Amino acid sequence: MTMSDDAKAVLPPVPGTGPEDMPELTTAQKKRAASRRIAFQGGSSGRIIGYAGMAVAVLLFFVPLYFIVITSLKTHGDIYTDPISWWPDPFVPENYSYVLNEVRFDRYLRNSIIITSILTVVEVSLGVMCAYGFSFLRFPGRNLLFLLVIASLMVPNQITVISNYALVASWGWRNTFQGIIVPLAAVAFGTFLMRNHFLSLPKEVMEAAELDGTGFFRSLFRVVLPMSWPTLIAFTLITVVNEWNQYLWPFLMSDTDKVAPLPIGLTQLQDNEGLTNWGPVMAGTVLTTVPMLLVFLILQKQMIKGLTAGAVKG
Amino acid sequence: MTSPTIPGLEKSVSDEEPIQRSRSLNWRQIGLAAALILPNMALLAVFTYRPLIDNFRISFYNWNISSPDMRFIGFGNYIEWFTDDTSWQIARNTLIFTVVAVIGSMAIGLALAMLLDQHLRGRGMVRTIVFAPYVISGAAIGVAFQFVFDPGYGLIQAVLDWVGVSTPHFYQHSGWALFMITTTYVWKNLGYTFVIYLAALQGRRADLDEAAEIDGTGPWRKFWRVTLPQLKGTTFFLSVTVLLNSFTVFDIIQVMTQGGPFGTGTSTLIYQIYQETFVNNRAGYGAAVATIMFLLVLIVTLVQVKLQDKQD
């Protein structure tokens, strides 16, 4: 084991963080692998089944993604062939130029970037502040208020749209950025995640800071945050992905490309092109998807860490 | 207030001794706490708890969402919902979709995690590919899969053609349309259950496995008796989160079928709330469905928490 048992209790080993993407092996596991008992795992039959499972998984997940990408690069005639062609002939970028220039997908992209970045900054700040208050400060009603934060996880925003829509519309906030952003800005999961992490920090550090009479900003930026980067990054990533993919609320709030984000733009594109012109629709799908896929491919370990931190007790 | 045992919550609701210089109330600290906590609490109060309570109120009225006049009709909306055949079809759709989505994504996710919980080349790549759809927007996946399921030129019909089976009309038959939506949802979310189970498997105790090995326990018995009990906490967590997520799916349905065919072939409770409120202009009826839905979420979650308590 490379991790101490204390560390394990806080964070389980994350797949792929070991050397060369191998699972952590205890001596017992190595011995087990060596003894080659025919068990479900470890034995050679287990390995064959494992590779078979991997092959099936790759087929099921890679093929549809591949199919979408090549469709976006085909000509109209090439898409509507029977049997389907597995390679664009010829390769054409026309679908992309059509979507960007005619449909003005760049506007939706701009809106998505504005909405996601503002929401992420606001939510991460609120989440950290709120978690700091619940972790390190003493005030009456603390537990009850925290329970209210947690309980709000049980209220999906899809069932609160009716009253929120009426309220926000009465403020004249439809088709505005604040109308989309403000109602989505409350943080429940992030507060929970950060608070769990803050409570796991060594008490001595906070006590030392406290005795020095360190102010809030100093203790936050000099003491607490420097020990919290991994959790903070995970929280940020999960927020970015969630907000980029938000659908129902922006869908109700926006009618045009003035403030609508990409997923809504994609729906409008699909309505216009219908089932008769898949090329541009697939190009729009790729454009909607690529930014998040890039973020994910670069930072997948941090993101998965954040998702598993709340779920798995090591 | 008794604390439910949601993973991590028992730690959070217990009264941790915070750092403090004196036992008395520290007003400076309270002021700081208020400044830190109130913005988020205010947002939760206005945009989560207020509309939740408001749903109750609105559900007793006849109201189109935009006009100022509301007509009080008592339990009229509820009576209508419980006596309408459409509601029962929608409830059935919701039940089928949710149960298949939860059990499907958890069972397949666990099976895949078990298979990959060993030395295999290319494991990391498979994890990346399977997890990728989780970060893609549901709307984008819905649009893409509309084409994948396209009966004329889609991927599925190409595969079925190759096998020599005729392609069902996914968009014209309620059963097939529901199957299509559920499959799409499971495909999108499998990465989540898989990654979390994989992390849990790698965090479990090897000595128990070894004891089972030495006892010569068979693979199935070992799975049921040794592996699964160690994953209890994870399974509970996933069942709560996946259930809540699948219960509230809107984007995939809106993009792929708009609740159809035949109006309500793939409509779920969430979709009914949207359709009644914003398409049929019956916000009171929509609010009644939203209230029913919230009570269902509450009951199911409480049952899950109780089951978990009993197990422990």
Tab-separated table of N, CA, C and O in Angstrom, chain A residues 15 21-23 25-26 28 32 37 41 46 49 51 54 60-61 68 71 80 84 86 137-139 142-143 146-148 152-154 156 158-159 162-164 167 187 191 195 210 216 245 248 251 270 278 281 285 289 296-297 300 304 307 311, chain B residues 1 12-13 15-16 18-20 29 33 36-37 40 47 49-51 54-55 114-115 118-119 121 124 127-128 131 135-137 140 143-144 146-147 150 153 155 158 187 195 202 206 210 213 237 244 248 250 254-255 270 274 278 286-287 301:
chain	number	residue	atom	x	y	z
A	15	PRO	N	-9.087	4.864	-9.251
A	15	PRO	CA	-8.566	4.045	-10.339
A	15	PRO	C	-7.646	4.876	-11.209
A	15	PRO	O	-7.984	6.002	-11.570
A	21	ASP	N	-1.355	3.363	-14.424
A	21	ASP	CA	-2.752	3.010	-14.533
A	21	ASP	C	-3.079	1.594	-14.104
A	21	ASP	O	-3.998	0.971	-14.605
A	22	MET	N	-2.305	1.050	-13.180
A	22	MET	CA	-2.593	-0.282	-12.677
A	22	MET	C	-3.309	-0.138	-11.341
A	22	MET	O	-3.090	0.829	-10.624
A	23	PRO	N	-4.157	-1.111	-10.987
A	23	PRO	CA	-4.818	-1.014	-9.691
A	23	PRO	C	-3.785	-1.187	-8.586
A	23	PRO	O	-2.745	-1.809	-8.792
A	25	LEU	N	-2.168	-2.934	-5.710
A	25	LEU	CA	-2.211	-4.326	-5.308
A	25	LEU	C	-1.621	-4.470	-3.922
A	25	LEU	O	-0.553	-3.945	-3.633
A	26	THR	N	-2.335	-5.159	-3.079
A	26	THR	CA	-1.755	-5.484	-1.783
A	26	THR	C	-0.928	-6.741	-1.983
A	26	THR	O	-1.061	-7.439	-2.993
A	28	ALA	N	-1.355	-9.379	-0.498
A	28	ALA	CA	-2.306	-10.487	-0.543
A	28	ALA	C	-2.838	-10.683	-1.950
A	28	ALA	O	-2.947	-11.804	-2.444
A	32	ARG	N	-2.447	-13.776	-4.406
A	32	ARG	CA	-3.629	-14.419	-4.959
A	32	ARG	C	-3.481	-14.587	-6.467
A	32	ARG	O	-3.765	-15.630	-7.039
A	37	ARG	N	-5.552	-19.465	-8.503
A	37	ARG	CA	-6.769	-20.226	-8.328
A	37	ARG	C	-7.757	-19.743	-9.378
A	37	ARG	O	-7.774	-18.576	-9.708
A	41	GLN	N	-11.860	-13.393	-10.497
A	41	GLN	CA	-10.845	-12.476	-10.967
A	41	GLN	C	-9.488	-13.076	-10.700
A	41	GLN	O	-9.309	-13.912	-9.831
A	46	GLY	N	-10.537	-15.384	-15.844
A	46	GLY	CA	-11.045	-14.060	-15.470
A	46	GLY	C	-10.483	-13.000	-16.387
A	46	GLY	O	-11.177	-12.060	-16.770
A	49	ILE	N	-12.274	-13.170	-19.795
A	49	ILE	CA	-13.593	-12.541	-19.691
A	49	ILE	C	-13.439	-11.031	-19.595
A	49	ILE	O	-14.197	-10.264	-20.185
A	51	TYR	N	-11.063	-9.110	-20.859
A	51	TYR	CA	-10.787	-8.523	-22.177
A	51	TYR	C	-12.028	-8.548	-23.066
A	51	TYR	O	-12.281	-7.615	-23.825
A	54	MET	N	-14.158	-5.748	-22.022
A	54	MET	CA	-13.597	-4.493	-22.511
A	54	MET	C	-13.937	-4.273	-23.981
A	54	MET	O	-14.303	-3.169	-24.391
A	60	LEU	N	-19.698	-0.747	-27.771
A	60	LEU	CA	-20.958	-0.080	-27.427
A	60	LEU	C	-20.793	1.427	-27.266
A	60	LEU	O	-21.723	2.184	-27.505
A	61	PHE	N	-19.612	1.873	-26.820
A	61	PHE	CA	-19.454	3.294	-26.547
A	61	PHE	C	-18.715	4.036	-27.639
A	61	PHE	O	-19.003	5.180	-27.933
A	68	ILE	N	-21.376	9.452	-35.031
A	68	ILE	CA	-21.828	10.850	-34.977
A	68	ILE	C	-20.808	11.761	-35.643
A	68	ILE	O	-21.149	12.638	-36.453
A	71	THR	N	-20.639	11.263	-39.469
A	71	THR	CA	-21.841	11.793	-40.124
A	71	THR	C	-21.724	13.299	-40.314
A	71	THR	O	-22.131	13.845	-41.343
A	80	TYR	N	-27.338	9.685	-46.660
A	80	TYR	CA	-28.547	8.927	-46.983
A	80	TYR	C	-28.255	7.820	-47.978
A	80	TYR	O	-28.739	7.829	-49.094
A	84	ILE	N	-25.221	1.944	-44.840
A	84	ILE	CA	-24.508	3.160	-44.462
A	84	ILE	C	-23.011	3.009	-44.758
A	84	ILE	O	-22.483	1.907	-44.782
A	86	TRP	N	-19.093	3.672	-43.741
A	86	TRP	CA	-18.351	3.794	-42.480
A	86	TRP	C	-17.195	4.777	-42.571
A	86	TRP	O	-16.421	4.921	-41.642
A	137	LEU	N	-17.068	27.739	12.036
A	137	LEU	CA	-17.662	28.773	12.877
A	137	LEU	C	-18.775	28.186	13.723
A	137	LEU	O	-19.390	27.186	13.369
A	138	ARG	N	-19.014	28.860	14.856
A	138	ARG	CA	-20.036	28.365	15.761
A	138	ARG	C	-21.152	29.394	15.804
A	138	ARG	O	-20.916	30.562	16.050
A	139	PHE	N	-22.367	28.975	15.524
A	139	PHE	CA	-23.484	29.922	15.585
A	139	PHE	C	-24.765	29.135	15.836
A	139	PHE	O	-24.829	27.936	15.550
A	142	ARG	N	-26.893	26.035	13.599
A	142	ARG	CA	-25.967	25.595	12.555
A	142	ARG	C	-26.388	24.267	11.924
A	142	ARG	O	-26.443	24.138	10.712
A	143	ASN	N	-26.674	23.277	12.763
A	143	ASN	CA	-26.997	21.956	12.213
A	143	ASN	C	-28.297	21.951	11.430
A	143	ASN	O	-28.408	21.296	10.398
A	146	PHE	N	-27.667	23.488	8.095
A	146	PHE	CA	-26.928	22.603	7.210
A	146	PHE	C	-27.836	21.489	6.685
A	146	PHE	O	-27.745	21.082	5.525
A	147	LEU	N	-28.713	21.014	7.552
A	147	LEU	CA	-29.660	19.989	7.123
A	147	LEU	C	-30.545	20.524	5.991
A	147	LEU	O	-30.879	19.802	5.053
A	148	LEU	N	-30.902	21.810	6.067
A	148	LEU	CA	-31.698	22.424	4.999
A	148	LEU	C	-30.922	22.441	3.684
A	148	LEU	O	-31.490	22.260	2.614
A	152	SER	N	-32.113	20.091	0.392
A	152	SER	CA	-32.472	20.691	-0.897
A	152	SER	C	-32.002	19.828	-2.065
A	152	SER	O	-32.485	19.976	-3.189
A	153	LEU	N	-31.061	18.911	-1.804
A	153	LEU	CA	-30.653	17.967	-2.849
A	153	LEU	C	-31.818	17.093	-3.278
A	153	LEU	O	-31.827	16.536	-4.361
A	154	MET	N	-32.798	16.953	-2.381
A	154	MET	CA	-33.956	16.117	-2.686
A	154	MET	C	-35.017	16.853	-3.493
A	154	MET	O	-36.032	16.258	-3.831
A	156	PRO	N	-35.482	18.340	-6.865
A	156	PRO	CA	-34.918	18.571	-8.198
A	156	PRO	C	-35.449	19.875	-8.782
A	156	PRO	O	-36.612	20.218	-8.559
A	158	GLN	N	-36.380	20.528	-11.554
A	158	GLN	CA	-37.456	20.334	-12.527
A	158	GLN	C	-38.839	20.469	-11.896
A	158	GLN	O	-39.809	20.707	-12.605
A	159	ILE	N	-38.950	20.289	-10.569
A	159	ILE	CA	-40.295	20.403	-9.998
A	159	ILE	C	-40.550	21.789	-9.408
A	159	ILE	O	-41.638	22.066	-8.936
A	162	ILE	N	-42.341	25.842	-12.076
A	162	ILE	CA	-43.597	26.568	-12.296
A	162	ILE	C	-43.562	27.907	-11.573
A	162	ILE	O	-43.685	28.979	-12.177
A	163	SER	N	-43.356	27.841	-10.260
A	163	SER	CA	-43.356	29.055	-9.454
A	163	SER	C	-42.162	29.949	-9.795
A	163	SER	O	-42.286	31.181	-9.850
A	164	ASN	N	-41.003	29.339	-10.025
A	164	ASN	CA	-39.827	30.136	-10.386
A	164	ASN	C	-40.027	30.869	-11.704
A	164	ASN	O	-39.624	32.017	-11.854
A	167	LEU	N	-42.261	33.845	-11.126
A	167	LEU	CA	-41.549	34.890	-10.383
A	167	LEU	C	-40.556	35.627	-11.284
A	167	LEU	O	-40.582	36.865	-11.390
A	187	VAL	N	-26.021	26.474	-4.125
A	187	VAL	CA	-25.103	25.333	-4.102
A	187	VAL	C	-25.430	24.396	-2.946
A	187	VAL	O	-25.353	24.788	-1.787
A	191	THR	N	-21.410	22.483	-1.364
A	191	THR	CA	-21.262	22.846	0.046
A	191	THR	C	-20.969	21.594	0.867
A	191	THR	O	-20.066	21.569	1.705
A	195	ARG	N	-17.457	20.911	2.725
A	195	ARG	CA	-17.517	20.830	4.179
A	195	ARG	C	-16.908	19.521	4.661
A	195	ARG	O	-16.150	19.496	5.631
A	210	GLU	N	-6.108	30.238	14.425
A	210	GLU	CA	-7.061	30.918	15.287
A	210	GLU	C	-6.340	31.679	16.401
A	210	GLU	O	-6.643	32.830	16.696
A	216	PHE	N	-10.336	36.188	8.687
A	216	PHE	CA	-10.995	35.196	7.841
A	216	PHE	C	-10.285	35.027	6.485
A	216	PHE	O	-9.981	33.925	6.058
A	245	ASN	N	-24.332	21.713	-19.343
A	245	ASN	CA	-25.346	20.799	-19.859
A	245	ASN	C	-26.765	21.080	-19.355
A	245	ASN	O	-27.679	20.327	-19.651
A	248	LEU	N	-33.497	22.255	-18.934
A	248	LEU	CA	-34.895	22.692	-18.798
A	248	LEU	C	-35.032	24.185	-18.484
A	248	LEU	O	-35.817	24.888	-19.133
A	251	PHE	N	-34.065	26.458	-21.305
A	251	PHE	CA	-35.034	26.191	-22.362
A	251	PHE	C	-36.311	27.015	-22.135
A	251	PHE	O	-36.901	27.559	-23.069
A	270	GLN	N	-32.299	21.441	-34.624
A	270	GLN	CA	-32.975	20.187	-34.956
A	270	GLN	C	-34.411	20.455	-35.414
A	270	GLN	O	-34.895	19.840	-36.370
A	278	TRP	N	-29.528	15.496	-41.550
A	278	TRP	CA	-28.794	15.120	-40.344
A	278	TRP	C	-27.394	15.734	-40.259
A	278	TRP	O	-26.855	15.898	-39.165
A	281	VAL	N	-27.081	18.915	-38.173
A	281	VAL	CA	-27.497	18.603	-36.802
A	281	VAL	C	-26.375	17.859	-36.069
A	281	VAL	O	-26.071	18.149	-34.909
A	285	THR	N	-24.165	18.924	-32.841
A	285	THR	CA	-23.972	18.028	-31.698
A	285	THR	C	-22.501	17.950	-31.314
A	285	THR	O	-22.139	18.038	-30.142
A	289	THR	N	-20.636	19.279	-27.836
A	289	THR	CA	-20.017	18.257	-27.012
A	289	THR	C	-18.527	18.452	-26.782
A	289	THR	O	-18.012	18.203	-25.701
A	296	PHE	N	-12.880	17.189	-19.966
A	296	PHE	CA	-12.895	15.887	-19.323
A	296	PHE	C	-11.620	15.092	-19.625
A	296	PHE	O	-11.019	14.497	-18.729
A	297	LEU	N	-11.194	15.098	-20.889
A	297	LEU	CA	-10.022	14.302	-21.251
A	297	LEU	C	-8.772	14.812	-20.541
A	297	LEU	O	-7.916	14.049	-20.136
A	300	GLN	N	-9.774	14.310	-16.336
A	300	GLN	CA	-10.709	13.278	-15.891
A	300	GLN	C	-10.385	12.729	-14.504
A	300	GLN	O	-11.301	12.407	-13.743
A	304	ILE	N	-13.213	12.535	-11.617
A	304	ILE	CA	-13.671	11.261	-11.075
A	304	ILE	C	-13.430	11.218	-9.568
A	304	ILE	O	-14.246	10.713	-8.807
A	307	LEU	N	-16.273	12.914	-7.904
A	307	LEU	CA	-17.514	12.135	-7.922
A	307	LEU	C	-17.459	10.978	-6.944
A	307	LEU	O	-18.455	10.633	-6.323
A	311	ALA	N	-19.095	9.301	-2.573
A	311	ALA	CA	-19.841	8.060	-2.712
A	311	ALA	C	-19.200	6.868	-2.027
A	311	ALA	O	-19.883	6.010	-1.497
B	1	MET	N	-34.244	16.461	16.135
B	1	MET	CA	-34.212	15.981	14.749
B	1	MET	C	-33.260	14.796	14.656
B	1	MET	O	-32.093	14.905	15.016
B	12	SER	N	-21.558	14.883	9.275
B	12	SER	CA	-21.803	16.303	9.132
B	12	SER	C	-22.864	16.835	10.089
B	12	SER	O	-22.856	17.999	10.416
B	13	VAL	N	-23.783	15.959	10.529
B	13	VAL	CA	-24.823	16.489	11.396
B	13	VAL	C	-24.398	16.388	12.852
B	13	VAL	O	-24.932	17.048	13.710
B	15	ASP	N	-22.407	17.099	16.147
B	15	ASP	CA	-21.936	18.423	16.516
B	15	ASP	C	-20.421	18.421	16.683
B	15	ASP	O	-19.887	18.149	17.737
B	16	GLU	N	-19.724	18.660	15.608
B	16	GLU	CA	-18.269	18.751	15.667
B	16	GLU	C	-17.899	19.967	16.512
B	16	GLU	O	-18.470	21.028	16.338
B	18	PRO	N	-16.258	23.039	16.935
B	18	PRO	CA	-15.477	23.941	16.109
B	18	PRO	C	-14.424	24.633	16.982
B	18	PRO	O	-14.474	24.570	18.198
B	19	ILE	N	-13.500	25.273	16.316
B	19	ILE	CA	-12.458	25.967	17.057
B	19	ILE	C	-13.052	27.244	17.636
B	19	ILE	O	-13.740	27.984	16.950
B	20	GLN	N	-12.778	27.487	18.882
B	20	GLN	CA	-13.318	28.700	19.465
B	20	GLN	C	-12.471	29.076	20.660
B	20	GLN	O	-11.834	28.247	21.277
B	29	GLN	N	-17.979	36.139	15.478
B	29	GLN	CA	-18.039	34.901	14.699
B	29	GLN	C	-19.422	34.737	14.054
B	29	GLN	O	-19.533	34.311	12.910
B	33	ALA	N	-20.222	34.361	10.180
B	33	ALA	CA	-20.973	33.203	9.686
B	33	ALA	C	-22.172	33.660	8.863
B	33	ALA	O	-22.454	33.117	7.793
B	36	LEU	N	-21.128	34.733	5.479
B	36	LEU	CA	-20.669	33.633	4.619
B	36	LEU	C	-21.823	32.760	4.149
B	36	LEU	O	-21.818	32.252	3.031
B	37	ILE	N	-22.796	32.549	5.038
B	37	ILE	CA	-23.822	31.547	4.753
B	37	ILE	C	-25.085	32.128	4.119
B	37	ILE	O	-25.710	31.496	3.278
B	40	ASN	N	-25.989	32.036	0.081
B	40	ASN	CA	-26.406	30.739	-0.432
B	40	ASN	C	-27.761	30.314	0.154
B	40	ASN	O	-28.631	29.808	-0.559
B	47	PHE	N	-35.366	30.100	-4.383
B	47	PHE	CA	-35.518	29.323	-5.622
B	47	PHE	C	-35.685	27.818	-5.421
B	47	PHE	O	-35.866	27.095	-6.389
B	49	TYR	N	-36.935	26.277	-1.795
B	49	TYR	CA	-37.974	26.010	-0.806
B	49	TYR	C	-39.261	26.806	-1.062
B	49	TYR	O	-40.351	26.283	-0.888
B	50	ARG	N	-39.112	28.067	-1.492
B	50	ARG	CA	-40.321	28.857	-1.771
B	50	ARG	C	-41.175	28.201	-2.859
B	50	ARG	O	-42.365	27.964	-2.645
B	51	PRO	N	-40.588	27.875	-4.040
B	51	PRO	CA	-41.439	27.269	-5.078
B	51	PRO	C	-41.988	25.903	-4.685
B	51	PRO	O	-43.051	25.504	-5.170
B	54	ASP	N	-44.914	26.811	-2.749
B	54	ASP	CA	-45.833	27.473	-3.678
B	54	ASP	C	-46.558	26.460	-4.567
B	54	ASP	O	-47.705	26.667	-4.935
B	55	ASN	N	-45.868	25.364	-4.911
B	55	ASN	CA	-46.501	24.305	-5.697
B	55	ASN	C	-47.802	23.835	-5.047
B	55	ASN	O	-48.801	23.624	-5.727
B	114	MET	N	-16.397	-5.127	-12.074
B	114	MET	CA	-15.817	-6.387	-11.589
B	114	MET	C	-14.861	-6.965	-12.637
B	114	MET	O	-13.786	-7.455	-12.312
B	115	LEU	N	-15.276	-6.911	-13.902
B	115	LEU	CA	-14.436	-7.469	-14.971
B	115	LEU	C	-13.123	-6.707	-15.086
B	115	LEU	O	-12.083	-7.284	-15.384
B	118	GLN	N	-8.847	-5.799	-12.381
B	118	GLN	CA	-7.681	-6.683	-12.456
B	118	GLN	C	-6.683	-6.087	-13.437
B	118	GLN	O	-6.976	-5.101	-14.103
B	119	HIS	N	-5.508	-6.704	-13.487
B	119	HIS	CA	-4.488	-6.236	-14.422
B	119	HIS	C	-4.926	-6.460	-15.856
B	119	HIS	O	-4.997	-7.604	-16.299
B	121	ARG	N	-4.455	-4.745	-19.931
B	121	ARG	CA	-3.920	-3.663	-20.766
B	121	ARG	C	-5.067	-2.840	-21.336
B	121	ARG	O	-6.086	-3.385	-21.728
B	124	GLY	N	-7.355	1.859	-18.719
B	124	GLY	CA	-7.582	3.304	-18.583
B	124	GLY	C	-8.351	3.857	-19.764
B	124	GLY	O	-9.240	4.687	-19.614
B	127	ARG	N	-11.965	2.952	-19.472
B	127	ARG	CA	-12.632	3.780	-18.472
B	127	ARG	C	-12.974	5.144	-19.054
B	127	ARG	O	-14.066	5.672	-18.851
B	128	THR	N	-12.037	5.717	-19.796
B	128	THR	CA	-12.270	7.030	-20.403
B	128	THR	C	-13.436	6.982	-21.378
B	128	THR	O	-14.323	7.840	-21.352
B	131	PHE	N	-16.816	6.482	-19.639
B	131	PHE	CA	-17.225	7.609	-18.803
B	131	PHE	C	-17.554	8.857	-19.624
B	131	PHE	O	-18.312	9.716	-19.184
B	135	VAL	N	-20.269	13.279	-19.409
B	135	VAL	CA	-20.033	14.728	-19.427
B	135	VAL	C	-20.687	15.416	-20.629
B	135	VAL	O	-20.568	16.619	-20.796
B	136	ILE	N	-21.350	14.620	-21.487
B	136	ILE	CA	-22.008	15.209	-22.655
B	136	ILE	C	-23.436	15.595	-22.276
B	136	ILE	O	-24.084	14.896	-21.500
B	137	SER	N	-23.922	16.684	-22.837
B	137	SER	CA	-25.269	17.131	-22.481
B	137	SER	C	-26.313	16.119	-22.949
B	137	SER	O	-26.185	15.509	-24.015
B	140	ALA	N	-27.689	16.850	-26.365
B	140	ALA	CA	-26.818	16.468	-27.479
B	140	ALA	C	-26.894	14.966	-27.713
B	140	ALA	O	-26.984	14.507	-28.857
B	143	VAL	N	-30.234	14.136	-29.382
B	143	VAL	CA	-30.236	14.466	-30.807
B	143	VAL	C	-29.434	13.426	-31.585
B	143	VAL	O	-29.879	12.898	-32.611
B	144	ALA	N	-28.244	13.104	-31.064
B	144	ALA	CA	-27.388	12.147	-31.762
B	144	ALA	C	-28.051	10.779	-31.853
B	144	ALA	O	-28.021	10.130	-32.899
B	146	GLN	N	-31.180	10.119	-31.812
B	146	GLN	CA	-32.306	10.120	-32.734
B	146	GLN	C	-31.844	9.580	-34.075
B	146	GLN	O	-32.570	8.854	-34.753
B	147	PHE	N	-30.637	9.967	-34.441
B	147	PHE	CA	-30.100	9.494	-35.708
B	147	PHE	C	-29.611	8.049	-35.588
B	147	PHE	O	-29.776	7.255	-36.514
B	150	ASP	N	-32.457	6.027	-36.103
B	150	ASP	CA	-33.229	6.337	-37.310
B	150	ASP	C	-33.513	5.057	-38.094
B	150	ASP	O	-32.594	4.336	-38.474
B	153	TYR	N	-31.735	5.323	-41.910
B	153	TYR	CA	-30.313	5.502	-42.182
B	153	TYR	C	-29.455	5.455	-40.922
B	153	TYR	O	-28.305	5.852	-40.917
B	155	LEU	N	-27.605	3.965	-37.246
B	155	LEU	CA	-26.618	2.944	-36.912
B	155	LEU	C	-27.288	1.621	-36.529
B	155	LEU	O	-26.880	0.552	-36.966
B	158	ALA	N	-28.520	-0.354	-39.362
B	158	ALA	CA	-27.405	-0.928	-40.123
B	158	ALA	C	-26.945	-2.229	-39.461
B	158	ALA	O	-26.713	-3.234	-40.138
B	187	TRP	N	-27.089	4.338	-21.477
B	187	TRP	CA	-25.826	4.526	-22.194
B	187	TRP	C	-25.109	5.776	-21.683
B	187	TRP	O	-23.900	5.772	-21.464
B	195	VAL	N	-17.659	3.890	-12.799
B	195	VAL	CA	-16.487	4.513	-12.189
B	195	VAL	C	-16.584	4.454	-10.663
B	195	VAL	O	-15.607	4.197	-9.959
B	202	GLN	N	-11.786	-1.124	-5.595
B	202	GLN	CA	-10.368	-1.000	-5.315
B	202	GLN	C	-10.107	-0.529	-3.897
B	202	GLN	O	-8.996	-0.621	-3.408
B	206	ALA	N	-8.732	-6.594	0.990
B	206	ALA	CA	-8.265	-7.780	0.287
B	206	ALA	C	-8.223	-9.002	1.198
B	206	ALA	O	-8.329	-10.129	0.729
B	210	GLU	N	-9.135	-12.909	0.456
B	210	GLU	CA	-8.157	-13.964	0.599
B	210	GLU	C	-8.708	-15.094	1.467
B	210	GLU	O	-8.510	-16.271	1.170
B	213	GLU	N	-10.800	-17.091	-0.635
B	213	GLU	CA	-9.974	-17.918	-1.509
B	213	GLU	C	-9.542	-19.190	-0.782
B	213	GLU	O	-9.649	-20.283	-1.300
B	237	PHE	N	-25.757	4.509	-1.937
B	237	PHE	CA	-25.528	5.857	-2.461
B	237	PHE	C	-25.973	5.942	-3.925
B	237	PHE	O	-26.675	6.866	-4.331
B	244	LEU	N	-32.930	9.444	-8.229
B	244	LEU	CA	-33.323	10.848	-8.294
B	244	LEU	C	-33.050	11.418	-9.687
B	244	LEU	O	-33.857	12.160	-10.246
B	248	THR	N	-35.982	12.416	-12.906
B	248	THR	CA	-36.157	13.801	-13.334
B	248	THR	C	-35.602	14.060	-14.733
B	248	THR	O	-35.257	15.187	-15.063
B	250	PHE	N	-35.493	15.076	-18.329
B	250	PHE	CA	-36.356	15.855	-19.214
B	250	PHE	C	-35.753	15.995	-20.609
B	250	PHE	O	-36.429	15.767	-21.611
B	254	GLN	N	-37.531	15.279	-24.263
B	254	GLN	CA	-37.933	16.446	-25.045
B	254	GLN	C	-37.326	16.398	-26.446
B	254	GLN	O	-37.994	16.673	-27.437
B	255	VAL	N	-36.053	16.036	-26.521
B	255	VAL	CA	-35.354	16.058	-27.796
B	255	VAL	C	-35.746	14.876	-28.682
B	255	VAL	O	-35.950	15.026	-29.878
B	270	ILE	N	-42.235	14.153	-14.982
B	270	ILE	CA	-41.555	15.424	-15.241
B	270	ILE	C	-42.042	16.019	-16.557
B	270	ILE	O	-42.301	17.214	-16.665
B	274	TYR	N	-44.118	19.693	-17.376
B	274	TYR	CA	-43.749	20.670	-18.397
B	274	TYR	C	-44.883	20.867	-19.399
B	274	TYR	O	-45.295	21.990	-19.686
B	278	PHE	N	-46.611	24.482	-19.558
B	278	PHE	CA	-46.094	25.405	-20.557
B	278	PHE	C	-46.643	25.194	-21.962
B	278	PHE	O	-46.510	26.057	-22.811
B	286	GLY	N	-50.303	21.302	-13.558
B	286	GLY	CA	-48.863	20.996	-13.526
B	286	GLY	C	-48.334	20.996	-12.100
B	286	GLY	O	-47.557	20.122	-11.706
B	287	ALA	N	-48.793	21.982	-11.315
B	287	ALA	CA	-48.329	22.076	-9.928
B	287	ALA	C	-48.826	20.895	-9.101
B	287	ALA	O	-48.126	20.413	-8.200
B	301	THR	N	-37.213	8.072	-0.984
B	301	THR	CA	-35.947	8.322	-0.303
B	301	THR	C	-35.999	7.868	1.150
B	301	THR	O	-35.052	7.259	1.659
